[in-house]
Coordinates of C-alpha atoms and ligand atoms in Angstrom, one line a residue:
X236 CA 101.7 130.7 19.5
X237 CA 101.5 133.7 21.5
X238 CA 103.0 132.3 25.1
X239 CA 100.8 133.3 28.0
X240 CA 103.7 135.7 29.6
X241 CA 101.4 138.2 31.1
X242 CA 99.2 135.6 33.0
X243 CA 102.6 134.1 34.1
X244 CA 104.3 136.8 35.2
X245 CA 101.0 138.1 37.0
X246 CA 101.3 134.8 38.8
X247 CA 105.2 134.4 39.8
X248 CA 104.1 138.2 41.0
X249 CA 101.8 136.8 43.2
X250 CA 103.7 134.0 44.2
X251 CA 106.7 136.2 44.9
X252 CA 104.5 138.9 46.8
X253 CA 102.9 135.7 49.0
X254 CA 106.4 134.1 49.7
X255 CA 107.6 138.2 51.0
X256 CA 104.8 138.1 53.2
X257 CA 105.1 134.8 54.8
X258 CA 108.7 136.0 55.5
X259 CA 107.9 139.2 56.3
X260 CA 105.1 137.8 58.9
X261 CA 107.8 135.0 60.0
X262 CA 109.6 138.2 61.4
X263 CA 113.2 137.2 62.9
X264 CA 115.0 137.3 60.1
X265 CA 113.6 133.6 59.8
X266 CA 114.4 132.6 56.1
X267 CA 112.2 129.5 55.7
X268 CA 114.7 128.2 54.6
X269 CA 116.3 125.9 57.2
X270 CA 115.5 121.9 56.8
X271 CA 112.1 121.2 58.6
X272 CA 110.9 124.6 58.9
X273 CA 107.1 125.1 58.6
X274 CA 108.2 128.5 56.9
X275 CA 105.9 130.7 59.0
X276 CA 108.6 132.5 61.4
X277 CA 108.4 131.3 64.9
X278 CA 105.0 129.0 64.4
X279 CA 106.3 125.9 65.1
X280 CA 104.8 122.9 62.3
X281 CA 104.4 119.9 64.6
X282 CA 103.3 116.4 62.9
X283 CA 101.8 114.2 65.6
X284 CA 100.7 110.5 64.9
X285 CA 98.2 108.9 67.6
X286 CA 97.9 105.4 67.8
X287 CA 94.1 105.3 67.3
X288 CA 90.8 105.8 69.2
X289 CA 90.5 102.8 71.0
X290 CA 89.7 103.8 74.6
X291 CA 88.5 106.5 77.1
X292 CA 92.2 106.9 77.5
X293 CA 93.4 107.3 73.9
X294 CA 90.2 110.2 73.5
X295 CA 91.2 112.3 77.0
X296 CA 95.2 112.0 75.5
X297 CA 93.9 113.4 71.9
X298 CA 92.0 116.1 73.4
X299 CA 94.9 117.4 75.5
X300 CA 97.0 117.1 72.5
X301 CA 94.7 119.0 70.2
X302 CA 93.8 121.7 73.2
X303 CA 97.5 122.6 73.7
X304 CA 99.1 122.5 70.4
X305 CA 96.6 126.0 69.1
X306 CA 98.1 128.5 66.8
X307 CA 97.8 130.9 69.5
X308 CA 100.1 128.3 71.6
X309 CA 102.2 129.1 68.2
X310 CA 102.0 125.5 66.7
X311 CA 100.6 124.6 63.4
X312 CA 99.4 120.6 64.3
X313 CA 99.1 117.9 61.7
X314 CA 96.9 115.2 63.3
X315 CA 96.8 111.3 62.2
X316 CA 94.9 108.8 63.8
X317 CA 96.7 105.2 63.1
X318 CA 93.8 102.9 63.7
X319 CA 96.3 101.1 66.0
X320 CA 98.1 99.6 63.3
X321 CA 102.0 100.3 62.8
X322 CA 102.3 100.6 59.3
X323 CA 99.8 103.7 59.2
X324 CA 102.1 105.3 62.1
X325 CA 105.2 105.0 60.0
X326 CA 103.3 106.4 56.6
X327 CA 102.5 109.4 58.6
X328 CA 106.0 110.2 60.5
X329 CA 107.2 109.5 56.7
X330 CA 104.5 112.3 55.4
X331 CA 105.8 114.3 58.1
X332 CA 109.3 114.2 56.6
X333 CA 108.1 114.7 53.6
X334 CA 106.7 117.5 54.5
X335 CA 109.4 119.3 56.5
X336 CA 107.8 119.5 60.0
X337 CA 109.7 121.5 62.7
X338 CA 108.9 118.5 65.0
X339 CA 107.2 115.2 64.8
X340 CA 105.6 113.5 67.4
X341 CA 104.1 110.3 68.2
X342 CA 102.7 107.2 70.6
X343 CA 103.9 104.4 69.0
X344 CA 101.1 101.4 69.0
X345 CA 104.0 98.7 69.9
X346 CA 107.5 98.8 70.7
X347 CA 110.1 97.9 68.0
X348 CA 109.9 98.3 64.5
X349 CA 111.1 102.2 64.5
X350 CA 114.2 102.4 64.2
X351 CA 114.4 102.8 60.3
X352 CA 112.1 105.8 60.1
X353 CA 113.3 107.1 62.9
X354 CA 116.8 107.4 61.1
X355 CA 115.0 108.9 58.4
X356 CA 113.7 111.9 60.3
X357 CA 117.4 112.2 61.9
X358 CA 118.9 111.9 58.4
X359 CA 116.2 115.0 57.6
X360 CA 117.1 117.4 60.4
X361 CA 114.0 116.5 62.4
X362 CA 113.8 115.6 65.9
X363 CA 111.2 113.1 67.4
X364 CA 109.5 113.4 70.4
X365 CA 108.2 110.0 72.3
X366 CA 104.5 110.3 74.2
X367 CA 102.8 108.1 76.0
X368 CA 104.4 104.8 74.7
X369 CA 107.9 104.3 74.5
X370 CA 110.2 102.2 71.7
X371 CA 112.7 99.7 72.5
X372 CA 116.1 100.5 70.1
X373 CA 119.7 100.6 70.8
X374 CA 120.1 104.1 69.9
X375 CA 118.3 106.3 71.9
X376 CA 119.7 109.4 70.0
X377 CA 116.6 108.6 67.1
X378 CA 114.3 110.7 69.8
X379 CA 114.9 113.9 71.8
X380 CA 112.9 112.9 74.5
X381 CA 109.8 110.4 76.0
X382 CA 106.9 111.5 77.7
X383 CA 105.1 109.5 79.8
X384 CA 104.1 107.2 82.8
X385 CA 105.7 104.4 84.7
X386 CA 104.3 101.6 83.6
X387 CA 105.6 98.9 85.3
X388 CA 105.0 100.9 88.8
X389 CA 102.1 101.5 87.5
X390 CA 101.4 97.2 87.5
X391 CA 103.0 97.0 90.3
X392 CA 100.7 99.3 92.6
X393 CA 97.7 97.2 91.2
X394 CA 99.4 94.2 91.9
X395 CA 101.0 95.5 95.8
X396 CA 97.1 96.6 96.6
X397 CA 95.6 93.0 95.2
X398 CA 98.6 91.3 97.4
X399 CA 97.6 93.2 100.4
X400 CA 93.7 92.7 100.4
X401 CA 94.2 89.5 98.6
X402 CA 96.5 87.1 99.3
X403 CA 95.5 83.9 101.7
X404 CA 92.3 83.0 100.4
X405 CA 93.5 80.4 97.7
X406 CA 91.9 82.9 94.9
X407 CA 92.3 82.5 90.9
X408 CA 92.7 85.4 88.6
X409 CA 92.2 85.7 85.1
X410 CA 94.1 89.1 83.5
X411 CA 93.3 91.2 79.9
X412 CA 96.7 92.5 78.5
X413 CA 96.8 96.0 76.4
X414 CA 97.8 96.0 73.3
X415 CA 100.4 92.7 72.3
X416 CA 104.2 94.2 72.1
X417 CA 103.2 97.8 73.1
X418 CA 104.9 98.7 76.3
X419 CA 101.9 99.6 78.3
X420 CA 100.4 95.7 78.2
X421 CA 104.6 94.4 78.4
X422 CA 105.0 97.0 81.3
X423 CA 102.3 96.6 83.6
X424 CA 102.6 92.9 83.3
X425 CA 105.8 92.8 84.3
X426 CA 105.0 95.0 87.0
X427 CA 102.0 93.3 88.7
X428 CA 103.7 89.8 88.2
X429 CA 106.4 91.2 90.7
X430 CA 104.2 92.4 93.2
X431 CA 101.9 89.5 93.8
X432 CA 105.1 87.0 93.9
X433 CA 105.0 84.8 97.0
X434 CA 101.3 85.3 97.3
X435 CA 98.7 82.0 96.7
X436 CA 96.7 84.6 94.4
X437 CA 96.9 81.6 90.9
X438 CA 97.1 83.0 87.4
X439 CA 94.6 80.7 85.7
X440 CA 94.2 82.9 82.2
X441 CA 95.9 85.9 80.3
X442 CA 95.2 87.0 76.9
X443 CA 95.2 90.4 75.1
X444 CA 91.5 92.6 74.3
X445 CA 93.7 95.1 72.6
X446 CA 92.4 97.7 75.0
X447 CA 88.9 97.8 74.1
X448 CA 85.6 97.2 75.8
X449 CA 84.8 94.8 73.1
X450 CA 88.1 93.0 73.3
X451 CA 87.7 93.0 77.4
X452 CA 83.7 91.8 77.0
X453 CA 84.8 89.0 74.4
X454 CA 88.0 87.6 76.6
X455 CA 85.7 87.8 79.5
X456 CA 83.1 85.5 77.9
X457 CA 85.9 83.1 76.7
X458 CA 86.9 83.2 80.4
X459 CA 83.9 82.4 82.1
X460 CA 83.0 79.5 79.8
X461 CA 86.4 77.8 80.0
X462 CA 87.2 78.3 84.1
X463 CA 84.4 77.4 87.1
X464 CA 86.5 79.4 89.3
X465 CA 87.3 83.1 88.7
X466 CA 87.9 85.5 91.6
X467 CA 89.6 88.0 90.2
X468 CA 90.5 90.4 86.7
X469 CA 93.6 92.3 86.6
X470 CA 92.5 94.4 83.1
X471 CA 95.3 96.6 81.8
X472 CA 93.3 99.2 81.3
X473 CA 89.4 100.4 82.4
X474 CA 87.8 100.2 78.9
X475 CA 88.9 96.1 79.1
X476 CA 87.1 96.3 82.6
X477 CA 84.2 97.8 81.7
X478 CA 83.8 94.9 78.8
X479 CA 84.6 92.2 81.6
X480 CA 81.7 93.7 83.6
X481 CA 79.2 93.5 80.7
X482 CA 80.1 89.9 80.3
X483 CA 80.1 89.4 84.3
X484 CA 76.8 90.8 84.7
X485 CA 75.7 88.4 81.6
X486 CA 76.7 85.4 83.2
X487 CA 74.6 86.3 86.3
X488 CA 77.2 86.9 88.4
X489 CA 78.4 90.6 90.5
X490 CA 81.2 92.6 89.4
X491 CA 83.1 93.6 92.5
X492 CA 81.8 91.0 94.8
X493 CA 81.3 87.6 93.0
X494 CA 84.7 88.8 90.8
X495 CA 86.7 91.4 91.5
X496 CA 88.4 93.8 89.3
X497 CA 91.4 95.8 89.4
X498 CA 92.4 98.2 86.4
X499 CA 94.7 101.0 85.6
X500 CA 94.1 104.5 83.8
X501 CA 91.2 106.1 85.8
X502 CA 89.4 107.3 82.8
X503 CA 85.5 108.8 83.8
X504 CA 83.5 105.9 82.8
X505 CA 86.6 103.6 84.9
X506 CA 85.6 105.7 87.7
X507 CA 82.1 105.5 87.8
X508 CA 82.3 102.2 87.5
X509 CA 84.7 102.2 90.7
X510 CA 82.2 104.8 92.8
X511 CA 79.1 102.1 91.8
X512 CA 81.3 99.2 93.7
X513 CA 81.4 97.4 89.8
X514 CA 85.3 97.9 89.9
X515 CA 87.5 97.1 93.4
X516 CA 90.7 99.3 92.7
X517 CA 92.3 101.5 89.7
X518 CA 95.6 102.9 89.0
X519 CA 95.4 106.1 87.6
X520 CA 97.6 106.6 83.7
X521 CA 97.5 110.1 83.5
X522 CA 96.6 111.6 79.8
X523 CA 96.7 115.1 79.9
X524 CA 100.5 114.8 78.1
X525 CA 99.4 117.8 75.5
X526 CA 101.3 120.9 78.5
X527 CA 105.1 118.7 78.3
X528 CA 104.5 118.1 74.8
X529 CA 104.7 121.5 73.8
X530 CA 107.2 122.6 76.2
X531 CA 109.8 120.2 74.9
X532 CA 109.1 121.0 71.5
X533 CA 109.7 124.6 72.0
X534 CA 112.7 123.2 73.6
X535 CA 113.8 121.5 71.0
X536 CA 112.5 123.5 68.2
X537 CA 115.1 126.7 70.4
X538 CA 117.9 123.7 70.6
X539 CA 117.6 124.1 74.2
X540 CA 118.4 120.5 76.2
X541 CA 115.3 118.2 77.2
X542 CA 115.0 115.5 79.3
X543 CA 115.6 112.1 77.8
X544 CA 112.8 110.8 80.2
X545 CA 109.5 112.8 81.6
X546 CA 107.6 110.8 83.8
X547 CA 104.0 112.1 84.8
X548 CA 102.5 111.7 88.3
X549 CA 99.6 109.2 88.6
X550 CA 97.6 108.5 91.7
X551 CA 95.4 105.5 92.5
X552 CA 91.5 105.6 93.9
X553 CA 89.5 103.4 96.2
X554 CA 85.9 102.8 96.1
X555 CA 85.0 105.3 98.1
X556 CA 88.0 107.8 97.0
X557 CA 86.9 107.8 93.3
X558 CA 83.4 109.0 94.4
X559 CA 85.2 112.0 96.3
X560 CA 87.4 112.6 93.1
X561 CA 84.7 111.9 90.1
X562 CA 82.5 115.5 90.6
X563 CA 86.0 117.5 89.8
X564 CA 87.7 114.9 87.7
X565 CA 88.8 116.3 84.2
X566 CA 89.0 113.3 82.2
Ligands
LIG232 C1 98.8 104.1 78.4 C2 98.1 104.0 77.1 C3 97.1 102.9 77.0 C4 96.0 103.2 78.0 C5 94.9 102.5 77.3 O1 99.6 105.2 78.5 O2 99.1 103.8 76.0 O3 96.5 102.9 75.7 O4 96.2 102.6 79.3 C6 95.1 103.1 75.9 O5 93.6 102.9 77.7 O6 94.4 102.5 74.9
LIG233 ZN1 110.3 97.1 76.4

């Protein structure tokens, strides 16, 4: 049978001519060749897996992450969303591998559970770079570098302001943890449990609502039926406050007088709520991690050094602070 030679060889043609271009355009001698490389020239191919889409927070963090790493910044970004569930982060870092990213990137929804496909992407020449959430593992050589903030200073301001405006009136607080096992709900705990030592402020309730309005609303409503006394919410973060309110206001009671509430990230709709008195005091978690990202990866991509540790600024608002800061507040 006669073989199809001409189609074929008008097709490797093709194939040949496209590879040539892509080197040609890669410019800098850049072969393509080299384990993880994208194979177009200095674009760098960046995998990044984001724990989900759970909060105010989570959507201001994407957006900086997808505003930063353009092609005209010179990145080429595979984007996965995890749903919040581990095993969908580590199918993605693994697609990442497979696919021979320059760099892969991601927030990891809890703490431990990495270190296997973390050794994988070492094993394949890739470096990993930590955002947002950090990983607890012995060897801290499975990432280049963690970008992020404090998170138990950042419990511990909430819990040094409730302390100081607080303590000495015999109150009972109720608190709504982040995530279970990610370092955020771990970290801010610890933190705010330090600073309100030695105070009378009681700890009647704590339990997770996964950082979610709905998870703070439901919580709440579990709260107020099982406790006749509730002064106070420490919520980890504002989207777990603004449930609480909803389930405040449905129980007939004030938020921010009757109960008061203290969160942390400073997210829009946290601050409004803050500026309309519903919220008492918030920590600010800054998102905008998308600039340091892409710095360290060029970094790292150039084999220049990085920092192990990043930590971002965050400030902290008042009442009447957040209704100064909300008209120019970008997130
Ligand atoms: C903190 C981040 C947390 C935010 C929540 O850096 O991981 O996850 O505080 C978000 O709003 O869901
Ligand atoms: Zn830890």
């Amino acid at each position: 049978m006669k073989r199809k030679t001409f189609l074929r060889s008008a097709a490797a043609a093709a194939s040949i001519a496209a590879v040539a271009a892509l080197t040609a355009c890669g410019g800098g001698g850049d072969t393509g060749a080299a384990a993880g490389d994208g194979g177009g020239g200095d674009t760098i191919s960046i995998g990044f897996s984001q724990v989900g889409a759970e909060s105010g927070w989570r959507a201001a963090n994407t957006k900086s992450i997808q505003d930063t790493l353009t092609a005209e910044n010179g990145f080429e970004l595979s984007f996965s969303d995890a749903q919040q569930k581990q095993e969908n982060q580590i199918q993605a870092i693994r697609s990442y591998i497979a696919q021979g990213m320059d760099v892969i990137a991601f927030s990891p929804v809890v703490e431990t559970g990495w270190d296997a496909v973390l050794q994988e992407a070492k094993n394949a020449g890739i470096p990993v770079i930590l955002t947002d959430r950090a990983v607890d593992t012995e060897d801290d050589s499975l990432y280049e570098s963690f970008i992020g903030s404090d998170f138990v200073l950042e419990g511990e301001r909430a819990g040094q302001w409730v302390a100081e405006n607080f303590d000495g009136q015999g109150l009972k607080m109720v608190e709504l943890q982040g995530t279970t096992g990610s370092a955020p709900a771990i970290d801010r705990k610890e933190g705010f449990a330090k600073a309100v030592e030695g105070t009378d402020i009681e700890l009647i309730d704590s339990q997770t609502g996964d950082f979610t309005r709905a998870g703070g609303k439901q919580v709440m409503e579990g709260f107020l039926n099982s406790h006749d006394q509730i002064d106070l919410v420490f919520a980890h973060n504002d989207d777990m406050g603004l449930g609480a309110i909803e389930a405040i206001e449905a129980a007939g009671l004030t938020p921010g007088e009757d109960i008061k509430i203290v969160t942390i990230d400073a997210v829009k709709d946290g601050m409004q709520a803050l500026a309309d008195g519903k919220i008492n005091y918030i920590v600010e978690c800054n998102p905008m991690l998308g600039e340091d990202l892409a710095e360290v990866a060029k970094k790292v991509v150039a084999g220049e050094e990085v920092e192990k540790r990043i930590v971002v600024e965050d400030a902290e608002f008042t009442q009447e602070q957040a209704a100064e800061a909300l008209p120019t507040r970008e997130y």
